[in-house]
Amino acid sequence: MNILILSAGTRDKVVQYFKETAAPGDKVIATDCSNLAPAVYEADTFYLVPRITAPDYLEKVLDICKKEKITGVLSLIDPELSLLAKHREDFAAIGTTVIVPGYDLVETCFDKFKMYEMLEEMRIPTGKCYMDKALFYREKAAGLISYPVFVKPVKGSASMHINKVTSDQELEVLFELYEDLMIQEFMNGQEYGADVYIDMITGKVTSLFVKKKIKMRAGETDKSVSFKDEKLFTMLVDFVERCGFKGIIDIDIFEINGTYYISEVNPRFGGGYPHAYCSGVNVPAQIWKNLNGQANEPAIGAYEEGICMMKYNEIMIQKIADKDIVM
């Protein structure tokens, strides 16, 4: 079996983990639009591809899948997930499984207001959100919400253009500057992250790792400690299985006065997944097993509490002639 990791970028660890768990003869292939993406050098083979916005991008990826006899394909960046999910059948036609949830679910994950509406409909606690400024002002006047709040793009990732707002004046300035913004209740509580694998054959959660976030940097977890709570496990399993997620997803959660609130869902490997892997939660092995047509047995919470993750900088050195560098 061969797996293709698209837009590998700087996610060296994820590529390494797939190589560590591969069976003899299995290959890990990676792509990126730049040959200065260090993760591609961790793969058995890598390809330089156009940017995902290029008109021939999908054709190039399908060609790689045919040439390398790819069994499963996944991406590590948000903008590519909808593309893969939308063209699932094109990949299936050449024998490649797309390791991404269904298209509608992916689109819901990337539309923060739609996610809010879905959580509300499912009666799962989440922070209040507003697309309508007038409604926000009415509910603020009624004492149903107060400053500070977050103002953020309805669609966005990597914590881009998220602002903590403390007044009507600030809010009005942001809505004047940017389009497609929403107002979100400020969740003043402890933040957690969950790495969840939902078996692609059974649709059941087979692993769930929760980390208590200690420090964040550029929208990703920089320092964290492993954490367990059966109440949270039950809530998350119920949520993802009712939604119909499959594959690997990353969930952001807040805890306020003993209640857990789901904030966002990222339908891919989260930036903090190495914490889960090094604590014994081996998602790549489960993906390989599913691609081999075998279901995984549930092992929810099969890790120790009190295991800390601390990110630090690493470098990769490669000889590349100046004229051959692709940015």
Protein backbone atom coordinates (compact mmCIF):
# COMPACT_ATOMS: atom_id res chain seq x y z
CA MET A 1 0.00 0.00 0.00
CA ASN A 2 1.09 3.56 -0.66
CA ILE A 3 -0.17 6.75 0.98
CA LEU A 4 -0.01 10.28 -0.43
CA ILE A 5 0.33 13.25 1.94
CA LEU A 6 -0.53 16.49 0.15
CA SER A 7 0.76 19.94 1.12
CA ALA A 8 3.20 18.44 3.61
CA GLY A 9 4.85 21.79 4.34
CA THR A 10 6.53 21.77 7.73
CA ARG A 11 4.57 18.83 9.14
CA ASP A 12 7.64 16.55 9.24
CA LYS A 13 6.39 14.54 12.21
CA VAL A 14 3.21 13.37 10.47
CA VAL A 15 5.25 12.09 7.51
CA GLN A 16 7.69 10.40 9.89
CA TYR A 17 4.85 8.70 11.79
CA PHE A 18 3.40 7.21 8.60
CA LYS A 19 6.85 5.88 7.69
CA GLU A 20 7.37 4.43 11.17
CA THR A 21 4.07 2.53 10.98
CA ALA A 22 4.30 1.40 7.36
CA ALA A 23 4.64 -2.30 6.62
CA PRO A 24 7.56 -3.57 4.53
CA GLY A 25 6.92 -2.55 0.94
CA ASP A 26 4.52 0.29 1.84
CA LYS A 27 5.54 3.76 0.65
CA VAL A 28 4.86 7.28 1.89
CA ILE A 29 4.69 9.88 -0.89
CA ALA A 30 4.50 13.63 -0.18
CA THR A 31 3.83 16.76 -2.21
CA ASP A 32 4.21 20.49 -1.86
CA CYS A 33 4.37 23.51 -4.16
CA SER A 34 7.83 24.39 -2.82
CA ASN A 35 11.02 22.36 -2.56
CA LEU A 36 11.79 24.32 0.61
CA ALA A 37 9.03 22.41 2.43
CA PRO A 38 11.08 20.27 4.83
CA ALA A 39 8.47 17.55 5.35
CA VAL A 40 8.71 16.30 1.77
CA TYR A 41 12.28 15.13 2.41
CA GLU A 42 10.99 12.76 5.09
CA ALA A 43 8.94 10.84 2.50
CA ASP A 44 10.10 7.93 0.35
CA THR A 45 9.34 10.02 -2.73
CA PHE A 46 8.10 13.58 -3.19
CA TYR A 47 6.60 15.61 -6.00
CA LEU A 48 6.57 19.34 -6.63
CA VAL A 49 3.06 20.34 -7.67
CA PRO A 50 1.32 23.62 -8.63
CA ARG A 51 -0.50 25.65 -6.01
CA ILE A 52 -3.92 24.23 -5.18
CA THR A 53 -5.56 27.17 -6.99
CA ALA A 54 -3.96 26.19 -10.31
CA PRO A 55 -6.47 24.89 -12.89
CA ASP A 56 -4.49 21.68 -13.44
CA TYR A 57 -3.82 20.96 -9.77
CA LEU A 58 -6.36 18.14 -9.35
CA GLU A 59 -5.23 16.51 -12.58
CA LYS A 60 -1.62 16.52 -11.34
CA VAL A 61 -2.61 14.88 -8.05
CA LEU A 62 -4.69 12.22 -9.81
CA ASP A 63 -1.73 11.51 -12.11
CA ILE A 64 0.52 10.98 -9.06
CA CYS A 65 -2.05 8.61 -7.58
CA LYS A 66 -2.10 6.57 -10.79
CA LYS A 67 1.68 6.54 -11.18
CA GLU A 68 2.43 5.62 -7.56
CA LYS A 69 -0.58 3.29 -7.13
CA ILE A 70 -1.77 5.34 -4.16
CA THR A 71 -4.11 3.53 -1.76
CA GLY A 72 -5.07 6.55 0.35
CA VAL A 73 -4.66 10.33 0.09
CA LEU A 74 -4.91 13.07 2.73
CA SER A 75 -4.01 16.73 3.05
CA LEU A 76 -2.55 18.69 5.96
CA ILE A 77 -4.03 22.08 5.03
CA ASP A 78 -7.60 23.35 5.26
CA PRO A 79 -8.11 24.82 1.76
CA GLU A 80 -7.44 21.44 0.12
CA LEU A 81 -9.87 19.34 2.16
CA SER A 82 -13.02 20.48 0.36
CA LEU A 83 -11.35 19.79 -2.99
CA LEU A 84 -10.53 16.21 -1.98
CA ALA A 85 -13.96 15.59 -0.49
CA LYS A 86 -15.73 17.01 -3.55
CA HIS A 87 -13.76 14.76 -5.92
CA ARG A 88 -13.88 11.61 -3.76
CA GLU A 89 -15.40 9.57 -6.61
CA ASP A 90 -12.66 10.63 -9.06
CA PHE A 91 -10.08 9.20 -6.66
CA ALA A 92 -12.16 6.09 -5.95
CA ALA A 93 -12.31 5.40 -9.69
CA ILE A 94 -8.52 4.92 -9.73
CA GLY A 95 -8.44 2.91 -6.49
CA THR A 96 -7.52 5.73 -4.08
CA THR A 97 -9.40 6.36 -0.84
CA VAL A 98 -9.80 9.99 0.20
CA ILE A 99 -9.07 10.24 3.94
CA VAL A 100 -11.34 13.22 4.56
CA PRO A 101 -14.90 13.41 5.95
CA GLY A 102 -17.84 13.97 3.61
CA TYR A 103 -18.00 17.20 1.60
CA ASP A 104 -20.98 18.69 3.46
CA LEU A 105 -19.31 18.08 6.83
CA VAL A 106 -16.03 19.58 5.64
CA GLU A 107 -17.85 22.68 4.41
CA THR A 108 -19.69 22.96 7.74
CA CYS A 109 -16.37 22.76 9.63
CA PHE A 110 -14.99 25.66 7.62
CA ASP A 111 -18.09 27.82 8.03
CA LYS A 112 -18.00 28.76 11.70
CA PHE A 113 -21.59 29.99 11.74
CA LYS A 114 -22.89 26.79 10.14
CA MET A 115 -20.96 24.81 12.75
CA TYR A 116 -22.55 26.94 15.47
CA GLU A 117 -26.02 26.27 14.02
CA MET A 118 -25.34 22.52 13.83
CA LEU A 119 -24.13 22.37 17.43
CA GLU A 120 -27.18 24.35 18.59
CA GLU A 121 -29.49 21.98 16.70
CA MET A 122 -27.75 18.99 18.31
CA ARG A 123 -28.09 20.66 21.74
CA ILE A 124 -24.35 20.53 22.30
CA PRO A 125 -22.97 23.46 24.35
CA THR A 126 -21.14 26.06 22.25
CA GLY A 127 -20.44 29.79 22.42
CA LYS A 128 -23.15 32.10 21.05
CA CYS A 129 -22.50 33.44 17.55
CA TYR A 130 -24.01 36.25 15.51
CA MET A 131 -23.93 37.12 11.83
CA ASP A 132 -26.45 39.92 12.39
CA LYS A 133 -24.93 42.95 14.17
CA ALA A 134 -28.38 44.31 14.99
CA LEU A 135 -29.34 41.08 16.75
CA PHE A 136 -26.08 41.17 18.70
CA TYR A 137 -26.77 44.76 19.83
CA ARG A 138 -30.33 43.85 20.88
CA GLU A 139 -29.17 40.86 22.91
CA LYS A 140 -26.36 42.91 24.43
CA ALA A 141 -28.89 45.54 25.49
CA ALA A 142 -31.03 42.77 27.00
CA GLY A 143 -28.06 41.47 29.01
CA LEU A 144 -27.84 38.17 27.10
CA ILE A 145 -24.23 38.79 26.01
CA SER A 146 -21.53 41.32 26.90
CA TYR A 147 -18.09 42.47 25.87
CA PRO A 148 -15.48 41.25 25.29
CA VAL A 149 -16.37 39.20 22.21
CA PHE A 150 -14.37 37.76 19.34
CA VAL A 151 -14.87 39.10 15.84
CA LYS A 152 -13.58 36.68 13.21
CA PRO A 153 -14.07 35.62 9.58
CA VAL A 154 -16.92 33.17 9.07
CA LYS A 155 -14.48 31.14 7.00
CA GLY A 156 -10.84 31.11 7.97
CA SER A 157 -8.04 29.14 9.57
CA ALA A 158 -4.77 29.51 11.52
CA SER A 159 -6.40 32.17 13.73
CA MET A 160 -6.09 34.75 10.95
CA HIS A 161 -7.88 38.11 11.45
CA ILE A 162 -9.38 37.14 14.82
CA ASN A 163 -9.83 40.14 17.10
CA LYS A 164 -10.88 40.44 20.72
CA VAL A 165 -13.31 43.37 20.80
CA THR A 166 -14.35 45.39 23.85
CA SER A 167 -16.61 48.12 22.45
CA ASP A 168 -19.20 49.01 19.82
CA GLN A 169 -16.68 51.35 18.20
CA GLU A 170 -14.08 48.59 17.70
CA LEU A 171 -16.73 46.25 16.35
CA GLU A 172 -17.98 48.81 13.84
CA VAL A 173 -14.44 49.52 12.58
CA LEU A 174 -13.81 45.81 11.90
CA PHE A 175 -17.13 45.34 10.11
CA GLU A 176 -16.28 48.38 7.99
CA LEU A 177 -12.84 47.00 7.10
CA TYR A 178 -13.70 43.37 6.39
CA GLU A 179 -16.52 41.34 4.88
CA ASP A 180 -18.08 38.05 6.03
CA LEU A 181 -17.40 38.55 9.72
CA MET A 182 -19.19 37.02 12.68
CA ILE A 183 -19.34 37.83 16.37
CA GLN A 184 -18.57 35.02 18.80
CA GLU A 185 -19.03 34.91 22.54
CA PHE A 186 -15.74 35.19 24.42
CA MET A 187 -15.12 31.82 26.06
CA ASN A 188 -13.26 32.68 29.24
CA GLY A 189 -12.29 29.21 30.35
CA GLN A 190 -9.74 26.41 30.09
CA GLU A 191 -9.09 25.32 26.50
CA TYR A 192 -8.63 21.70 25.45
CA GLY A 193 -7.90 19.96 22.17
CA ALA A 194 -9.03 16.50 21.11
CA ASP A 195 -7.48 14.29 18.43
CA VAL A 196 -10.22 11.87 17.36
CA TYR A 197 -10.04 8.97 14.92
CA ILE A 198 -13.29 7.62 13.54
CA ASP A 199 -12.86 4.27 11.82
CA MET A 200 -13.43 4.62 8.08
CA ILE A 201 -15.07 1.18 7.92
CA THR A 202 -17.29 1.08 11.03
CA GLY A 203 -17.89 4.81 11.55
CA LYS A 204 -17.13 4.32 15.26
CA VAL A 205 -14.60 6.27 17.31
CA THR A 206 -11.57 4.06 17.89
CA SER A 207 -9.19 6.52 19.54
CA LEU A 208 -9.60 9.78 21.40
CA PHE A 209 -6.81 11.83 22.93
CA VAL A 210 -7.44 15.03 24.93
CA LYS A 211 -4.80 17.59 25.80
CA LYS A 212 -5.15 20.51 28.17
CA LYS A 213 -3.69 23.52 26.38
CA ILE A 214 -1.10 25.43 28.39
CA LYS A 215 0.27 27.82 25.76
CA MET A 216 -0.76 28.72 22.21
CA ARG A 217 1.32 30.22 19.37
CA ALA A 218 -0.01 31.33 15.95
CA GLY A 219 -3.22 29.39 16.46
CA GLU A 220 -1.50 26.10 17.34
CA THR A 221 -0.85 24.36 20.63
CA ASP A 222 2.70 25.09 21.78
CA LYS A 223 2.61 23.43 25.21
CA SER A 224 0.03 20.98 26.55
CA VAL A 225 -0.54 18.13 28.98
CA SER A 226 -2.57 14.95 28.44
CA PHE A 227 -5.92 14.89 30.21
CA LYS A 228 -8.81 12.47 30.77
CA ASP A 229 -12.46 12.95 31.63
CA GLU A 230 -15.08 10.28 30.85
CA LYS A 231 -17.80 12.94 30.65
CA LEU A 232 -15.87 14.71 27.90
CA PHE A 233 -15.10 11.45 26.11
CA THR A 234 -18.81 10.54 26.06
CA MET A 235 -19.79 13.97 24.73
CA LEU A 236 -17.21 13.89 21.93
CA VAL A 237 -17.98 10.33 20.83
CA ASP A 238 -21.70 11.12 20.70
CA PHE A 239 -21.05 14.29 18.69
CA VAL A 240 -18.74 12.88 16.01
CA GLU A 241 -20.68 9.65 15.50
CA ARG A 242 -24.02 11.45 15.21
CA CYS A 243 -22.49 13.84 12.66
CA GLY A 244 -21.04 11.00 10.61
CA PHE A 245 -17.39 12.05 10.67
CA LYS A 246 -14.80 9.55 9.44
CA GLY A 247 -11.01 9.65 9.59
CA ILE A 248 -8.90 11.99 11.70
CA ILE A 249 -10.35 15.21 13.13
CA ASP A 250 -9.18 17.80 15.63
CA ILE A 251 -11.67 19.46 18.01
CA ASP A 252 -11.25 22.64 20.07
CA ILE A 253 -13.10 22.69 23.41
CA PHE A 254 -13.54 25.10 26.30
CA GLU A 255 -14.47 24.19 29.88
CA ILE A 256 -16.34 26.81 31.90
CA ASN A 257 -17.72 26.06 35.38
CA GLY A 258 -17.74 22.32 34.75
CA THR A 259 -19.44 22.47 31.34
CA TYR A 260 -17.62 21.58 28.13
CA TYR A 261 -18.28 23.73 25.04
CA ILE A 262 -17.25 22.67 21.53
CA SER A 263 -15.72 25.60 19.68
CA GLU A 264 -14.37 24.38 16.33
CA VAL A 265 -13.70 21.20 14.37
CA ASN A 266 -10.76 20.77 11.97
CA PRO A 267 -11.26 17.70 9.71
CA ARG A 268 -7.54 16.85 9.48
CA PHE A 269 -4.47 16.17 11.63
CA GLY A 270 -4.21 19.02 14.12
CA GLY A 271 -0.93 20.83 14.71
CA GLY A 272 -0.71 19.26 18.17
CA TYR A 273 -1.16 15.65 17.01
CA PRO A 274 2.48 14.71 17.85
CA HIS A 275 1.46 14.92 21.51
CA ALA A 276 -1.09 12.16 20.94
CA TYR A 277 1.29 9.97 18.93
CA CYS A 278 4.07 10.21 21.52
CA SER A 279 1.53 9.31 24.21
CA GLY A 280 0.66 6.09 22.38
CA VAL A 281 -2.34 7.15 20.27
CA ASN A 282 -1.26 5.87 16.86
CA VAL A 283 -3.60 7.23 14.19
CA PRO A 284 -1.34 6.47 11.18
CA ALA A 285 -1.39 2.76 12.13
CA GLN A 286 -5.20 2.88 12.21
CA ILE A 287 -5.29 4.53 8.80
CA TRP A 288 -2.98 1.89 7.31
CA LYS A 289 -5.21 -0.82 8.79
CA ASN A 290 -8.38 0.74 7.35
CA LEU A 291 -6.74 1.08 3.93
CA ASN A 292 -5.99 -2.64 4.15
CA GLY A 293 -9.73 -3.29 4.57
CA GLN A 294 -9.60 -4.02 8.31
CA ALA A 295 -11.57 -2.27 11.05
CA ASN A 296 -9.87 -0.99 14.21
CA GLU A 297 -10.92 -1.93 17.72
CA PRO A 298 -11.94 0.99 19.98
CA ALA A 299 -9.26 2.11 22.47
CA ILE A 300 -10.70 5.38 23.72
CA GLY A 301 -8.55 7.10 26.33
CA ALA A 302 -5.75 4.52 26.02
CA TYR A 303 -2.98 6.83 27.21
CA GLU A 304 -1.53 8.24 30.42
CA GLU A 305 -2.47 11.54 32.00
CA GLY A 306 0.25 14.04 32.83
CA ILE A 307 2.31 13.59 29.66
CA CYS A 308 3.53 17.06 28.59
CA MET A 309 4.31 18.30 25.09
CA MET A 310 6.70 21.20 24.54
CA LYS A 311 7.33 22.28 20.95
CA TYR A 312 10.74 23.54 19.92
CA ASN A 313 12.42 24.55 16.66
CA GLU A 314 14.22 22.07 14.41
CA ILE A 315 15.94 22.59 11.08
CA MET A 316 16.50 20.57 7.90
CA ILE A 317 19.50 21.04 5.62
CA GLN A 318 19.34 20.16 1.91
CA LYS A 319 21.66 21.03 -1.00
CA ILE A 320 19.56 22.85 -3.64
CA ALA A 321 21.06 25.09 -6.30
CA ASP A 322 19.77 28.64 -6.18
CA LYS A 323 18.29 28.35 -9.67
CA ASP A 324 16.34 25.22 -8.63
CA ILE A 325 14.66 26.70 -5.54
CA VAL A 326 10.86 26.79 -5.86
CA MET A 327 9.02 28.99 -3.40
